[in-house]
Tab-separated table of C-alpha atoms in Angstrom:
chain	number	residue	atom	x	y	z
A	1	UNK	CA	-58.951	54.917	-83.533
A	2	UNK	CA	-58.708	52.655	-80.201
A	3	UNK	CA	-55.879	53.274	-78.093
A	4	UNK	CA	-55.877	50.320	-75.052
A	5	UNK	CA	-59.451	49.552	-75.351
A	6	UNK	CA	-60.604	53.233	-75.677
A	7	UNK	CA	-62.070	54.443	-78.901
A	8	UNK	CA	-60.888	58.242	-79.479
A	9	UNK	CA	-62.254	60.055	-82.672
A	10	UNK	CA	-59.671	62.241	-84.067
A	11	UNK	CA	-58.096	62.351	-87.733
A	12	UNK	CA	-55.062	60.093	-88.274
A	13	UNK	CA	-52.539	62.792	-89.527
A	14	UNK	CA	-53.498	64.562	-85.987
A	15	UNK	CA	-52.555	62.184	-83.958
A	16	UNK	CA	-48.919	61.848	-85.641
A	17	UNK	CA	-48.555	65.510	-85.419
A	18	UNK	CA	-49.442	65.376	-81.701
A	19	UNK	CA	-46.762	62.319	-81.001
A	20	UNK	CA	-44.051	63.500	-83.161
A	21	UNK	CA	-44.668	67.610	-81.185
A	22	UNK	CA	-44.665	65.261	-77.413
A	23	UNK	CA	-41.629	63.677	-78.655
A	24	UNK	CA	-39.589	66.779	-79.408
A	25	UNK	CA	-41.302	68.935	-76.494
A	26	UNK	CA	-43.189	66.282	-74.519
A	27	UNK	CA	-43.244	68.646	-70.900
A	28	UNK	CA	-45.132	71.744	-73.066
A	29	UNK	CA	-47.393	69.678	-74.820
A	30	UNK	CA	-48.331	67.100	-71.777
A	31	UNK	CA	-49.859	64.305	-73.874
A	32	UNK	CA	-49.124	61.966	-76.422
A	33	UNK	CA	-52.442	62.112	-78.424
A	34	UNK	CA	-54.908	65.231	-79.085
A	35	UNK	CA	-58.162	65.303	-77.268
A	36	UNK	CA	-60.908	62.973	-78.023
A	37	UNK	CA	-64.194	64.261	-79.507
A	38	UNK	CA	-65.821	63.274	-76.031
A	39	UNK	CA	-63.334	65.357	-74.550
A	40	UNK	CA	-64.185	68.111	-76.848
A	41	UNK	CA	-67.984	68.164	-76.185
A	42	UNK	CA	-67.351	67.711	-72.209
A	43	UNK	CA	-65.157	71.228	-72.440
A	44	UNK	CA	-67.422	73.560	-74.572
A	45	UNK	CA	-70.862	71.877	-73.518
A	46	UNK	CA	-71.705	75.028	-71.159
A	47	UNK	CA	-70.558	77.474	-74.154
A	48	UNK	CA	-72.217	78.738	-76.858
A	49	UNK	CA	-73.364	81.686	-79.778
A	50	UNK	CA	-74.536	83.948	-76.549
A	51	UNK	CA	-70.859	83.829	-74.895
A	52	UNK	CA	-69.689	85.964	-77.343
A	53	UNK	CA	-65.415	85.961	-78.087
A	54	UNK	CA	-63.712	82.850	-76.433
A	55	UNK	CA	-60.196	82.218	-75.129
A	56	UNK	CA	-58.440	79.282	-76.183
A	57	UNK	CA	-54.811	78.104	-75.002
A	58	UNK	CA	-52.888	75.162	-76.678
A	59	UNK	CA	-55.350	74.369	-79.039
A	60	UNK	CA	-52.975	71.956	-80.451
A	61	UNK	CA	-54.824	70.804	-83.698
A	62	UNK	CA	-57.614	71.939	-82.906
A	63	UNK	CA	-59.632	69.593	-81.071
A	64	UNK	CA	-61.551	72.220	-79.174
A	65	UNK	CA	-61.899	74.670	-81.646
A	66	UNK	CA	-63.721	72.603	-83.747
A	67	UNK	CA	-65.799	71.541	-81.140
A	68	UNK	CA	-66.274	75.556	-80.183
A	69	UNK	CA	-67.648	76.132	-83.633
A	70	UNK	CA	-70.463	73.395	-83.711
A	71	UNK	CA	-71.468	74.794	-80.313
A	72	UNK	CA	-72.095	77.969	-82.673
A	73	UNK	CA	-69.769	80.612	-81.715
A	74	UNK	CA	-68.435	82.501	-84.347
A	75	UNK	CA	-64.893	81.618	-86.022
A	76	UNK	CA	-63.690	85.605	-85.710
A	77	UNK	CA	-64.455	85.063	-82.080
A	78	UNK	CA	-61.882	82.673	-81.269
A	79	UNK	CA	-58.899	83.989	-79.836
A	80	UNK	CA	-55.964	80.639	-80.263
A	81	UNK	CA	-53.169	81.187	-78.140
A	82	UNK	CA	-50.593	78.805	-79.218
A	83	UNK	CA	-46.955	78.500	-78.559
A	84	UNK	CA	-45.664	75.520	-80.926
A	85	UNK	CA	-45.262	77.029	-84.527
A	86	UNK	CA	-46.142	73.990	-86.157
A	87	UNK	CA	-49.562	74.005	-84.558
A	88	UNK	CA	-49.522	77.538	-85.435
A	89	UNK	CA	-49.301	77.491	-88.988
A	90	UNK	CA	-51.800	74.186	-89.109
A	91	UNK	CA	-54.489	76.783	-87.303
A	92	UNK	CA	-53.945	79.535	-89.187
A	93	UNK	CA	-54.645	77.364	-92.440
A	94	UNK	CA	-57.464	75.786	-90.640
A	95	UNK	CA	-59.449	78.475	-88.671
A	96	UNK	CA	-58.124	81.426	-91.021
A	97	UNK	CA	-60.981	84.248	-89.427
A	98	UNK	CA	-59.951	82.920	-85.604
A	99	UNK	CA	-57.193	85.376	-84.347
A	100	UNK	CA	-54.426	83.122	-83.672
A	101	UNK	CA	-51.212	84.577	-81.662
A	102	UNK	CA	-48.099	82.076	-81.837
A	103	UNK	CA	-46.693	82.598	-78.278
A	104	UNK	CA	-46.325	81.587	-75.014
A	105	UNK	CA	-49.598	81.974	-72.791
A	106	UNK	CA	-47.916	83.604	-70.002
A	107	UNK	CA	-47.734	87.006	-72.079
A	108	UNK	CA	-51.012	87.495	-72.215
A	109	UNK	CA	-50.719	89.622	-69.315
A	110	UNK	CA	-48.979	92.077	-71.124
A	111	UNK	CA	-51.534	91.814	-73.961
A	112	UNK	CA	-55.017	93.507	-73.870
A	113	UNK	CA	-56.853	91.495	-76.769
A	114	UNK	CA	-59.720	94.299	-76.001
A	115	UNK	CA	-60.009	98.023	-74.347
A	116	UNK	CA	-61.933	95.996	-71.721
A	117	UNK	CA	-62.843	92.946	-70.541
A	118	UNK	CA	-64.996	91.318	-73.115
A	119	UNK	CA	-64.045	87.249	-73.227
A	120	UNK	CA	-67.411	85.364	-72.304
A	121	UNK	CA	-65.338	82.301	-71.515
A	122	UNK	CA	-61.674	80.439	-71.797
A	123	UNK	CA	-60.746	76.702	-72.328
A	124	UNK	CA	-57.363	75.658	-71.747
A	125	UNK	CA	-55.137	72.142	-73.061
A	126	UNK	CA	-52.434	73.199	-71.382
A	127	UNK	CA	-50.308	70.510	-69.111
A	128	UNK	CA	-50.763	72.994	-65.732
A	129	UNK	CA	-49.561	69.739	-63.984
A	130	UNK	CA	-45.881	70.308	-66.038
A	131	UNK	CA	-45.889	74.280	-65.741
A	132	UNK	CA	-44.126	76.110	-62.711
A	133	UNK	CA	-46.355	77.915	-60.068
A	134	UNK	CA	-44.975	81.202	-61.428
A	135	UNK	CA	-45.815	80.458	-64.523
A	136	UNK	CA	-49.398	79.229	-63.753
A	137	UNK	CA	-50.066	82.101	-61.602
A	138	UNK	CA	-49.294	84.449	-64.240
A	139	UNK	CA	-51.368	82.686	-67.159
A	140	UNK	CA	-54.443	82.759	-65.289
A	141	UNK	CA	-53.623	86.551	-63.964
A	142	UNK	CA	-54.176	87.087	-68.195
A	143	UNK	CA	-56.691	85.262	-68.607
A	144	UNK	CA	-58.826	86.419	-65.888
A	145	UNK	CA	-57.689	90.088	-67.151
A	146	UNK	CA	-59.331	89.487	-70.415
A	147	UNK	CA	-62.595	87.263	-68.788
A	148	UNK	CA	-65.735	90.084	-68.500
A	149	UNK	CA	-67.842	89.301	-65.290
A	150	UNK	CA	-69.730	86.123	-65.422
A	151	UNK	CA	-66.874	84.285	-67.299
A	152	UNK	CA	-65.010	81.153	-66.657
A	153	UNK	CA	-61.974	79.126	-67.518
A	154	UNK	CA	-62.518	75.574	-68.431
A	155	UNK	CA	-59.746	73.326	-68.003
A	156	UNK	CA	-58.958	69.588	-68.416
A	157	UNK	CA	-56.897	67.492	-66.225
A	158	UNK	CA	-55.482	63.869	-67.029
A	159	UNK	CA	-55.082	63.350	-63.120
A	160	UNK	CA	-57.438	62.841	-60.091
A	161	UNK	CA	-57.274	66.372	-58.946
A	162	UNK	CA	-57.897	70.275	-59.949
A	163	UNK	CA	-54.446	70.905	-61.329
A	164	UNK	CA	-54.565	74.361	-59.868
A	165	UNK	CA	-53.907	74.492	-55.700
A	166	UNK	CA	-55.656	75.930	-53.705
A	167	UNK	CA	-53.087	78.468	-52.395
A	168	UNK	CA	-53.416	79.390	-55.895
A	169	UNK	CA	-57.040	79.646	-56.012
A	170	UNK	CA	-57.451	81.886	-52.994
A	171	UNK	CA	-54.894	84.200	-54.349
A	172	UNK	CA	-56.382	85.009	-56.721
A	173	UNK	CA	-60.095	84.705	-55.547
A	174	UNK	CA	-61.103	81.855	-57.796
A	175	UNK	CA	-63.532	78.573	-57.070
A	176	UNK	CA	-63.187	75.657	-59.085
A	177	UNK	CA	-66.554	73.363	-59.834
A	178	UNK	CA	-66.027	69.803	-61.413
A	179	UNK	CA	-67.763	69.903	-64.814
A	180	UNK	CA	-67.396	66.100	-65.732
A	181	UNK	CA	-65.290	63.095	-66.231
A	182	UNK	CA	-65.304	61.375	-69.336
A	183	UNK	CA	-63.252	57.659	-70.504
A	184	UNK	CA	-63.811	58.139	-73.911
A	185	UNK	CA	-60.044	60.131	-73.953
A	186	UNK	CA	-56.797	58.315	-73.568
A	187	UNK	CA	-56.031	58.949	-70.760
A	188	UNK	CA	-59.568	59.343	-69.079
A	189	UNK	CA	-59.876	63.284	-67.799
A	190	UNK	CA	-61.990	65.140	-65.682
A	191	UNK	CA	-62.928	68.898	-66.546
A	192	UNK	CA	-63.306	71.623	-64.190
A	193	UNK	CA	-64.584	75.156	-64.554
A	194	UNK	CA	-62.894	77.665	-62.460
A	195	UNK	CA	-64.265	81.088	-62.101
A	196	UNK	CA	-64.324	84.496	-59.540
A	197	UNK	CA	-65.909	83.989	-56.370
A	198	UNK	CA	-69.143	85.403	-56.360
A	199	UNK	CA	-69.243	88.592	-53.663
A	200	UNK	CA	-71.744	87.535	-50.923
A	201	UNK	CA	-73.750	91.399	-51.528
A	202	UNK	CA	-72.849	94.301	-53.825
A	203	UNK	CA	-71.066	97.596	-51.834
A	204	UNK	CA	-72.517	101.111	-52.098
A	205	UNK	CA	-69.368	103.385	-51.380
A	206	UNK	CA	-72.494	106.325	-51.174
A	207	UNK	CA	-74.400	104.659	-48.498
A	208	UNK	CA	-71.720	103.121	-45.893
């Protein structure tokens, strides 16, 4: 499919799915089209079989999730958080081992997918840039809840900047790194990884 020039791989019945969902909700879905394939790839590239269960919120159609699988993780180690219950259904009929919970992504802070921390890593469609500060601040609260040590949310923007600030951030004692940019995506996006910040030296309680 080209879309102004751009040449986005995605199935045609997707893309009508994802314009006719922006048209009746177009703030909680952000975009008019699903992610490209390039897109995909750029988002998952770091992840793989060894990162054990993943995170995903707003899969959509699956663009991701797809891409999550040829990276080699596991289909009954994808956890879809998804609030739209058309995309819902389409997932569950797609991904049927994936555990798929249709509801907003702010409630994962009230919901312990594990008896610990476990979640190697997170990727994340949602529009941040249309979602309140209240909101954000309480999505990433349950995501990081559910993230074991080492793990990291990756998350695309369609703009020039992190879509998290960085009052944010240093609440909540995250960096971000810039993963990539890629054009083949209409719009063009950038991807960022945002994880803990790293203590400068580990703290003995016994010898202080």
């Amino acid at each position: 499919m080209l879309l102004y020039g751009i040449e986005v791989t995605m199935p045609a019945n997707d893309a009508l799915s994802f314009l006719m969902a922006w048209t009746v909700a177009p703030f909680r879905v952000g975009s008019v089209t699903p992610s490209s394939s390039s897109l995909a790839a750029l988002m998952t590239r770091d992840i793989g079989p060894e990162t054990g269960p993943v995170l995903e919120l707003g899969p959509g159609t699956g663009p991701f999730t797809r891409a999550l699988l040829s990276r080699g993780v596991k289909e009954e180690d994808l956890m879809l958080i998804e609030s739209d219950p058309d995309f819902a259904a389409l997932l569950m009929r797609r991904f049927p081992a994936a555990r798929i919970f249709e509801m907003d992504a702010v409630g994962l802070r009230h919901l312990s997918l594990f008896h610990r921390p476990v979640i190697g890593a997170a990727v994340s469609g949602l529009p941040f840039r249309l979602i309140s500060p209240r909101k954000t601040l309480a999505i990433l609260e349950g995501v990081f809840a559910n993230l074991r040590p080492g793990g990291a949310l990756y998350q695309f923007t369609l703009g020039r900047r992190c879509p998290f600030d960085q009052s944010l951030l240093d609440r909540l004692d995250l960096e971000v790194t810039r993963v990539g940019h890629t054009f083949r995506n209409f719009p063009p996006a950038t991807v960022y990884r945002i994880a803990r910040i790293k203590a400068a030296g580990t703290y003995d309680w016994r010898f202080a």
